[in-house]
Short mmCIF file of C-alpha atoms in Angstrom, two decimals:
data_model
loop_
_atom_site.label_atom_id
_atom_site.label_comp_id
_atom_site.label_asym_id
_atom_site.label_seq_id
_atom_site.Cartn_x
_atom_site.Cartn_y
_atom_site.Cartn_z
CA MET A 13 -99.30 128.08 16.74
CA PRO A 14 -98.75 130.71 19.45
CA VAL A 15 -101.93 131.90 21.13
CA HIS A 16 -102.32 135.67 21.39
CA GLN A 17 -104.25 137.07 24.33
CA TYR A 18 -104.33 140.83 24.84
CA SER A 19 -104.67 142.59 28.16
CA ASP A 20 -103.88 146.15 29.22
CA PRO A 21 -105.20 146.84 32.75
CA PHE A 22 -104.75 150.17 34.48
CA GLU A 23 -102.08 148.82 36.83
CA GLU A 24 -99.89 147.79 33.90
CA GLN A 25 -100.32 151.18 32.25
CA LEU A 26 -99.27 152.83 35.51
CA SER A 27 -96.24 150.57 35.74
CA THR A 28 -95.24 151.49 32.21
CA ALA A 29 -95.67 155.20 32.92
CA LEU A 30 -93.50 154.99 36.03
CA ARG A 31 -90.76 153.19 34.17
CA ALA A 32 -90.86 155.78 31.39
CA ALA A 33 -90.49 158.59 33.91
CA GLY A 34 -87.32 157.88 35.79
CA GLY A 35 -84.32 155.74 36.58
CA THR A 36 -83.23 152.24 37.48
CA PHE A 37 -83.72 152.13 41.23
CA ASP A 38 -84.14 148.99 43.26
CA SER A 39 -86.22 150.40 46.14
CA PRO A 40 -89.91 151.40 46.08
CA ALA A 41 -89.25 154.95 47.29
CA ALA A 42 -86.59 155.47 44.67
CA LEU A 43 -88.93 154.16 42.01
CA VAL A 44 -91.51 156.75 43.04
CA ALA A 45 -88.92 159.51 43.35
CA ALA A 46 -87.33 159.05 39.97
CA GLY A 47 -89.89 157.01 38.31
CA ARG A 48 -88.10 153.92 37.16
CA ALA A 49 -85.27 153.71 34.60
CA ARG A 50 -86.20 155.90 31.68
CA GLY A 51 -87.27 152.91 29.95
CA ASP A 52 -88.92 149.65 29.77
CA ARG A 53 -86.19 147.79 31.23
CA MET A 54 -83.37 147.21 30.31
CA ARG A 55 -84.42 149.40 31.30
CA LEU A 56 -84.95 147.26 28.16
CA ARG A 57 -81.27 146.65 28.53
CA ARG A 58 -81.17 146.93 32.19
CA ARG A 59 -82.58 146.18 32.17
CA THR A 60 -80.60 147.95 31.16
CA ALA A 61 -79.71 146.87 32.56
CA ILE A 62 -79.50 145.76 31.94
CA ALA A 63 -79.68 145.68 33.21
CA GLY A 64 -80.40 146.86 35.25
CA GLY A 65 -79.65 147.63 33.95
CA ALA A 66 -78.40 147.30 33.87
CA ALA A 67 -78.20 146.25 31.44
CA GLY A 68 -72.47 139.91 30.08
CA LEU A 69 -73.01 137.02 27.68
CA ALA A 70 -71.93 133.71 26.24
CA LEU A 71 -73.30 133.55 22.76
CA VAL A 72 -73.11 130.57 20.43
CA GLY A 73 -70.77 131.57 17.62
CA VAL A 74 -72.50 131.63 14.26
CA GLY A 75 -70.08 133.68 12.26
CA GLY A 76 -72.25 136.77 12.31
CA ALA A 77 -74.84 135.25 10.00
CA LEU A 78 -78.42 136.31 10.58
CA LEU A 79 -80.70 133.45 11.53
CA VAL A 80 -84.06 132.69 9.98
CA PRO A 81 -87.08 133.26 12.28
CA TRP A 82 -88.48 129.99 13.64
CA GLY A 83 -91.96 130.31 12.22
CA GLY A 84 -90.88 131.49 8.80
CA LYS A 85 -94.20 133.29 8.46
CA PRO A 86 -94.51 136.81 7.06
CA THR A 87 -95.34 139.52 9.56
CA PRO A 88 -98.45 141.65 9.14
CA ALA A 89 -98.31 144.66 6.87
CA PRO A 90 -98.47 148.09 8.52
CA SER A 91 -102.01 148.83 9.64
CA SER A 92 -102.16 152.17 7.88
CA VAL A 93 -100.12 154.27 5.51
CA ALA A 94 -100.61 157.95 4.81
CA ALA A 95 -101.55 158.94 1.29
CA SER A 96 -98.29 160.76 0.70
CA GLY A 97 -95.58 158.52 -0.63
CA SER A 98 -93.04 160.16 1.67
CA ALA A 99 -95.06 159.55 4.82
CA LYS A 100 -94.00 156.79 7.15
CA PRO A 101 -96.31 153.81 7.75
CA VAL A 102 -97.94 153.44 11.14
CA HIS A 103 -97.43 150.13 12.90
CA SER A 104 -100.18 149.58 15.44
CA ARG A 105 -100.04 147.85 18.80
CA ASP A 106 -101.58 144.80 17.19
CA ASP A 107 -98.78 144.83 14.60
CA MET A 108 -96.23 144.74 17.43
CA VAL A 109 -97.96 141.83 19.17
CA ASP A 110 -98.47 139.88 15.94
CA THR A 111 -94.84 140.37 14.91
CA LEU A 112 -93.51 139.03 18.19
CA GLN A 113 -96.03 136.20 18.09
CA GLN A 114 -94.79 135.12 14.66
CA LEU A 115 -91.13 135.24 15.73
CA LEU A 116 -91.48 133.34 19.00
CA PRO A 117 -91.18 129.54 19.20
CA GLU A 118 -94.33 127.48 19.65
CA GLY A 119 -96.21 128.39 22.81
CA GLU A 120 -98.72 130.80 24.28
CA PHE A 121 -98.03 134.54 24.45
CA ARG A 122 -100.13 137.00 26.46
CA SER A 123 -99.21 140.66 26.00
CA THR A 124 -99.22 143.01 28.99
CA GLU A 125 -97.59 146.20 27.67
CA VAL A 126 -97.77 147.34 24.06
CA ARG A 127 -96.99 150.51 22.10
CA GLY A 128 -96.96 151.10 18.35
CA THR A 129 -95.19 153.71 16.25
CA GLY A 130 -98.15 156.05 16.68
CA ASP A 131 -97.75 156.25 20.46
CA LYS A 132 -95.85 159.00 22.25
CA LEU A 133 -93.13 156.63 23.46
CA PRO A 134 -91.19 154.31 21.13
CA PRO A 135 -92.63 150.91 20.17
CA LEU A 136 -92.68 148.16 22.78
CA VAL A 137 -94.26 144.76 23.19
CA ALA A 138 -93.97 142.83 26.45
CA GLY A 139 -95.82 139.92 27.94
CA VAL A 140 -95.88 136.41 29.33
CA PHE A 141 -94.68 133.52 27.17
CA ASP A 142 -95.19 129.85 28.00
CA ASP A 143 -93.58 127.19 25.82
CA GLY A 144 -95.00 124.41 27.96
CA LYS A 145 -92.12 124.48 30.42
CA GLY A 146 -93.36 127.32 32.60
CA GLU A 147 -94.19 130.99 32.18
CA GLY A 148 -91.47 133.50 31.37
CA SER A 149 -91.55 137.21 30.61
CA VAL A 150 -90.39 138.48 27.20
CA SER A 151 -90.17 142.05 25.91
CA VAL A 152 -88.96 143.76 22.74
CA GLY A 153 -88.33 147.52 22.56
CA LEU A 154 -87.45 149.48 19.43
CA GLY A 155 -85.65 152.74 18.88
CA ARG A 156 -84.01 154.72 16.12
CA ILE A 157 -80.94 156.93 16.08
CA PRO A 158 -81.65 159.68 13.52
CA ALA A 159 -79.21 160.23 10.69
CA ASP A 160 -78.78 163.86 11.75
CA ALA A 161 -77.30 162.68 15.06
CA GLY A 162 -74.05 162.10 13.20
CA GLU A 163 -72.27 159.02 11.89
CA ILE A 164 -73.45 155.92 13.70
CA ASP A 165 -70.91 153.42 14.98
CA PRO A 166 -72.89 150.34 16.09
CA SER A 167 -69.96 148.98 18.09
CA THR A 168 -69.97 152.01 20.40
CA ALA A 169 -73.74 152.49 20.47
CA VAL A 170 -74.66 148.92 21.46
CA MET A 171 -74.80 147.85 25.11
CA PRO A 172 -71.22 147.10 26.23
CA CYS A 173 -70.15 143.97 28.09
CA PRO A 174 -68.53 144.57 31.50
CA GLU A 175 -64.78 144.12 31.60
CA GLY A 176 -62.73 141.72 33.66
CA GLU A 177 -63.97 140.53 37.01
CA GLN A 178 -66.30 143.49 37.52
CA SER A 179 -69.13 141.64 35.82
CA VAL A 180 -71.80 139.88 37.83
CA LEU A 181 -73.21 138.38 34.64
CA ASP A 182 -72.86 134.71 33.87
CA SER A 183 -71.92 135.48 30.27
CA CYS A 184 -71.71 138.36 27.81
CA ARG A 185 -70.58 138.68 24.23
CA THR A 186 -70.64 141.53 21.73
CA GLU A 187 -70.08 140.73 18.05
CA LEU A 188 -70.31 142.43 14.69
CA LEU A 189 -72.71 140.85 12.22
CA SER A 190 -72.06 140.57 8.49
CA ASP A 191 -74.19 143.66 7.74
CA GLY A 192 -72.16 145.82 10.14
CA SER A 193 -74.66 145.66 13.00
CA ALA A 194 -73.36 145.21 16.55
CA LEU A 195 -75.08 142.71 18.82
CA THR A 196 -74.64 142.08 22.54
CA VAL A 197 -76.20 138.98 24.10
CA TYR A 198 -76.03 138.52 27.86
CA GLN A 199 -77.12 136.20 30.65
CA GLY A 200 -77.41 137.61 34.15
CA TYR A 201 -79.75 138.21 37.06
CA GLU A 202 -82.44 140.76 37.89
CA TYR A 203 -80.81 141.43 41.24
CA PRO A 204 -77.02 141.81 41.56
CA ASP A 205 -76.98 139.60 44.67
CA ARG A 206 -78.84 136.89 42.72
CA ARG A 207 -81.57 136.56 45.30
CA GLU A 208 -84.64 134.61 44.28
CA ASN A 209 -82.64 133.16 41.35
CA LEU A 210 -84.55 135.55 39.07
CA LYS A 211 -82.57 135.47 35.84
CA SER A 212 -82.48 138.32 33.35
CA TRP A 213 -81.23 137.55 29.85
CA GLY A 214 -81.33 139.69 26.74
CA ALA A 215 -79.94 140.95 23.46
CA ASP A 216 -79.18 144.50 22.31
CA LEU A 217 -78.68 145.30 18.61
CA VAL A 218 -77.73 148.51 16.80
CA THR A 219 -77.51 148.69 13.00
CA PRO A 220 -75.43 151.04 10.82
CA ALA A 221 -78.72 152.69 9.83
CA GLY A 222 -79.45 153.51 13.47
CA GLN A 223 -82.16 150.94 14.19
CA HIS A 224 -82.05 149.80 17.81
CA VAL A 225 -83.62 146.57 19.05
CA SER A 226 -83.58 145.48 22.71
CA VAL A 227 -84.87 142.07 23.78
CA SER A 228 -85.22 141.06 27.44
CA GLU A 229 -86.52 137.94 29.14
CA TRP A 230 -86.91 136.51 32.64
CA ASN A 231 -87.61 133.09 34.14
CA ALA A 232 -90.76 134.42 35.82
CA ALA A 233 -94.06 135.82 34.59
CA ALA A 234 -92.83 139.36 35.29
CA GLU A 235 -89.59 141.25 35.71
CA LYS A 236 -90.38 141.82 39.39
CA GLY A 237 -93.04 140.76 41.86
CA LYS A 238 -93.71 137.26 40.49
CA PRO A 239 -92.20 133.95 41.66
CA VAL A 240 -89.63 132.12 39.55
CA THR A 241 -91.52 129.61 37.42
CA ARG A 242 -88.75 127.86 35.51
CA PRO A 243 -84.97 127.26 35.85
CA GLU A 244 -84.07 129.58 32.95
CA PRO A 245 -85.83 132.14 30.71
CA PRO A 246 -87.63 130.58 27.73
CA LEU A 247 -85.27 131.70 24.91
CA THR A 248 -81.72 130.45 24.46
CA THR A 249 -78.91 132.86 23.57
CA ARG A 250 -79.16 131.71 19.95
CA GLN A 251 -82.89 132.42 19.94
CA LEU A 252 -82.33 135.82 21.55
CA LYS A 253 -79.91 136.69 18.76
CA THR A 254 -82.36 135.54 16.11
CA LEU A 255 -85.21 137.53 17.63
CA ALA A 256 -83.17 140.73 17.96
CA ALA A 257 -81.76 140.46 14.44
CA ALA A 258 -85.11 139.84 12.71
CA SER A 259 -85.64 142.28 9.83
CA GLU A 260 -89.26 142.86 10.87
CA TRP A 261 -88.14 144.96 13.85
CA ARG A 262 -85.91 147.13 11.70
CA ARG A 263 -88.79 147.96 9.39
CA ILE A 264 -90.93 149.01 12.34
CA ALA A 265 -88.07 151.01 13.87
CA ASP A 266 -87.75 152.95 10.61
CA ALA A 267 -91.37 154.06 11.03
CA ILE A 268 -90.74 155.75 14.38
CA PRO A 269 -91.49 159.48 13.91
CA ALA A 270 -88.47 161.76 13.99
CA GLU A 271 -88.07 163.82 17.16
CA GLY A 272 -85.64 166.58 16.41
CA LYS A 273 -81.95 165.85 16.46
CA LYS A 274 -81.90 163.77 19.63
CA PRO A 275 -81.49 160.02 19.14
CA VAL A 276 -84.45 157.99 20.30
CA SER A 277 -83.90 154.93 22.50
CA PRO A 278 -86.22 151.98 23.12
CA SER A 279 -86.78 153.32 26.64
CA GLY A 280 -88.50 156.44 25.35
CA SER A 281 -85.67 158.85 26.13
CA SER A 282 -82.81 160.31 24.11
CA ALA A 283 -80.17 157.71 23.39
CA ARG A 284 -77.52 160.33 24.16
CA PRO A 285 -76.28 160.99 26.71
CA ALA A 286 -76.05 157.26 27.26
CA GLU A 287 -76.65 155.56 30.58
CA MET A 288 -73.43 154.76 32.40
CA ALA A 289 -72.42 151.10 32.32
CA GLY A 290 -72.80 149.34 35.65
CA TRP A 291 -69.22 148.10 35.71
CA LEU A 292 -67.96 151.67 35.25
CA ILE A 293 -70.17 152.91 38.10
CA LEU A 294 -68.74 150.17 40.30
CA ARG A 295 -65.19 151.11 39.38
CA LYS A 296 -65.78 154.81 40.09
CA LEU A 297 -67.46 154.04 43.41
CA THR A 298 -64.52 151.86 44.46
CA LEU A 299 -62.07 154.68 43.72
CA LEU A 300 -64.18 157.20 45.67
CA LEU A 301 -64.53 155.19 48.88
CA PRO A 302 -62.92 156.65 52.02
CA LYS A 303 -59.84 154.88 53.35
CA GLY A 304 -60.20 152.19 55.97
CA LEU A 305 -63.05 150.28 54.32
CA GLU A 306 -62.72 146.68 53.21
CA THR A 307 -64.88 145.59 50.29
CA VAL A 308 -66.72 142.39 51.15
CA ARG A 309 -68.89 142.06 48.02
CA ASN A 310 -69.80 144.05 44.92
CA GLY A 311 -72.12 143.96 41.96
CA SER A 312 -73.80 146.03 39.26
CA GLN A 313 -76.57 146.05 36.72
CA GLU A 314 -75.98 146.51 33.01
CA THR A 315 -76.44 150.28 33.28
CA GLY A 316 -77.21 152.87 35.90
CA TYR A 317 -76.45 150.96 39.12
CA GLY A 318 -73.63 149.55 41.20
CA TYR A 319 -73.15 148.53 44.81
CA LEU A 320 -70.50 147.55 47.33
CA VAL A 321 -70.76 145.86 50.70
CA VAL A 322 -68.01 147.33 52.86
CA ASP A 323 -66.77 146.77 56.40
CA ASP A 324 -64.82 149.19 58.59
CA GLY A 325 -64.35 146.61 61.33
CA LYS A 326 -67.75 147.34 62.88
CA GLY A 327 -69.93 145.24 60.61
CA ALA A 328 -71.01 145.01 56.97
CA SER A 329 -72.65 148.01 55.30
CA LEU A 330 -74.28 148.21 51.87
CA VAL A 331 -73.39 151.23 49.70
CA GLN A 332 -75.21 151.72 46.40
CA VAL A 333 -75.06 154.28 43.59
CA ASN A 334 -77.60 155.10 40.90
CA VAL A 335 -76.56 157.27 37.95
CA GLN A 336 -79.12 158.69 35.51
CA PRO A 337 -78.41 161.04 32.59
CA ASP A 338 -80.68 163.76 31.24
CA MET A 339 -83.13 164.06 34.16
CA SER A 340 -83.58 167.85 34.00
CA ASP A 341 -87.22 167.59 32.94
CA VAL A 342 -88.20 166.12 36.32
CA ALA A 343 -85.79 168.09 38.51
CA ASP A 344 -88.48 170.24 40.13
CA GLU A 345 -90.57 167.18 40.96
CA LEU A 346 -87.61 165.37 42.49
CA TYR A 347 -86.12 168.18 44.56
CA GLY A 348 -88.73 170.91 45.03
CA SER A 349 -87.87 173.97 47.09
CA ASN A 350 -86.23 172.17 50.01
CA ALA A 351 -83.11 171.02 48.16
CA GLU A 352 -79.85 172.92 48.45
CA THR A 353 -78.60 174.55 45.25
CA LEU A 354 -74.83 174.94 44.93
CA SER A 355 -73.05 177.79 43.14
CA ASP A 356 -72.62 175.71 39.99
CA GLY A 357 -76.36 174.94 39.85
CA THR A 358 -76.14 171.41 41.28
CA ARG A 359 -79.12 170.44 43.44
CA VAL A 360 -78.51 168.41 46.58
CA ALA A 361 -81.06 166.65 48.79
CA THR A 362 -80.28 164.59 51.90
CA LYS A 363 -82.41 161.99 53.63
CA GLN A 364 -81.96 159.83 56.71
CA GLY A 365 -84.68 157.35 57.56
CA PRO A 366 -85.66 153.72 57.95
CA GLY A 367 -84.87 151.15 55.28
CA GLU A 368 -87.45 150.32 52.66
CA LYS A 369 -87.31 146.53 52.34
CA GLY A 370 -88.33 145.29 55.75
CA GLY A 371 -84.95 144.49 57.33
CA ALA A 372 -85.19 144.72 61.13
CA GLY A 373 -83.54 147.90 62.39
CA VAL A 374 -82.20 148.90 58.97
CA VAL A 375 -81.64 152.61 58.29
CA MET A 376 -80.92 154.27 54.96
CA TRP A 377 -78.85 157.43 54.49
CA THR A 378 -79.03 159.06 51.06
CA VAL A 379 -77.51 162.02 49.21
CA ASP A 380 -79.36 162.80 45.97
CA THR A 381 -77.72 165.20 43.50
CA MET A 382 -78.44 166.59 40.04
CA ARG A 383 -76.02 168.60 37.91
CA LYS A 384 -77.12 171.42 35.63
CA ASP A 385 -76.77 169.12 32.63
CA GLY A 386 -79.36 166.77 34.15
CA MET A 387 -77.01 164.05 35.39
CA ARG A 388 -78.41 162.60 38.61
CA VAL A 389 -76.18 160.74 41.07
CA VAL A 390 -77.79 159.16 44.14
CA VAL A 391 -75.61 157.52 46.80
CA SER A 392 -77.11 155.54 49.68
CA ALA A 393 -75.62 153.64 52.61
CA PHE A 394 -77.23 151.16 55.01
CA ASN A 395 -76.38 149.66 58.37
CA ALA A 396 -76.79 146.19 56.94
CA ALA A 397 -75.27 144.06 54.21
CA GLU A 398 -78.70 143.60 52.61
CA GLN A 399 -81.77 145.81 52.80
CA ASP A 400 -84.19 142.98 53.57
CA LYS A 401 -82.03 141.44 56.32
CA ALA A 402 -81.53 142.57 59.92
CA ALA A 403 -79.14 145.44 60.70
CA THR A 404 -75.55 144.40 61.34
CA ARG A 405 -74.42 147.66 62.94
CA ALA A 406 -75.81 150.83 64.55
CA LYS A 407 -75.14 153.20 61.63
CA PRO A 408 -73.98 152.94 57.99
CA ALA A 409 -70.22 152.76 57.49
CA LEU A 410 -70.23 156.10 55.61
CA THR A 411 -71.30 159.43 57.05
CA ILE A 412 -73.60 161.84 55.25
CA GLY A 413 -70.55 163.99 54.55
CA GLN A 414 -68.73 161.11 52.91
CA LEU A 415 -71.78 160.18 50.86
CA ARG A 416 -72.06 163.80 49.75
CA ALA A 417 -68.41 163.87 48.68
CA ILE A 418 -68.93 160.73 46.60
CA ALA A 419 -72.12 162.01 44.95
CA LEU A 420 -70.62 165.41 44.08
CA SER A 421 -67.32 164.06 42.78
CA PRO A 422 -66.47 165.27 39.25
CA ARG A 423 -65.43 161.68 38.53
CA TRP A 424 -69.06 160.86 37.62
CA GLN A 425 -68.95 163.28 34.69
CA ALA A 426 -65.74 161.80 33.29
CA THR A 427 -66.06 159.18 30.56
CA GLU A 428 -63.25 157.14 32.09
CA ASP A 429 -62.36 156.27 35.69
#
């Protein structure tokens, strides 16, 4: 029987708030500047990702049939229901924890972040799970695409798998289930360069009714900041599929209060405009590079982030791009009065300073832009192949002018390359 222990310290609440405020950035300063991916990873696809997050996945073929939860036990009834028959039930934080506890395999689960349908942001349950083989982190986020958002096509709303060789994931598969739901299951890494061997696996499901379930897991007690504790995350791809497809989550997602006509995502933001897939960011960045640069290495998260390591003959240089939609509500906080405003309303901020991850002699040059529609594109270049390693050259391979041209390119607003 899983053991449920509840904890909700201030630091974890702060971490949740930061993630709900901004975008999927890998550096501490970027996390503070944008908050961290409008979502709880992934993020919840990251992690996006997602991972993340971006959001790639090899899933055991089961013919689209929904699997039966391991425990086979009924989940708790909603904690309260309004007197009116038309009112939606309220699923408490305890309901979220108990539901996940019932659906997990045997082991101990300790929750660290929890929201119910009565909270301001969409429901979420995240915590540490130990099946006796080492601690791993598991999270489930729920969302709902309102009917008034238009006809829902699960196959286009679910997290896409990267195409071709652009993927840095070990595996990724998207399939249609027998009820018309679309499900993506992936196996990848928290960091595109696979440092620390911190693996990030997950499942993303969208139903024809608009229910959205995102499951993420790691082979460490936390998504970041904790050592790897086991070779792989605790749930197999088959178990991820079962957990994401469980009917209990759909019932809770249906109880999420309506918020106008904007779709609601598990990350707490509008599901549209969607975050840009990492593989597409990588492809656009490749096409926008100045001539004379050789690509040494590349990678991306599921959504929102891509990077290249390039060399102009003077040493390797890391170039990374973060793309975040619908960031207008925090524009003033991000740019203030010092940013340049172009004739079309785009805000531009430039920064040149030391790197942020301890690499000896590393410098970071950044151009941060936001269009009038809220799309934020941040391009950074370094004088090293990795931020936490020593500098390999005097300056980044791209000038501030070249970074600016990349960030302001209309290519980022195009749905294709």
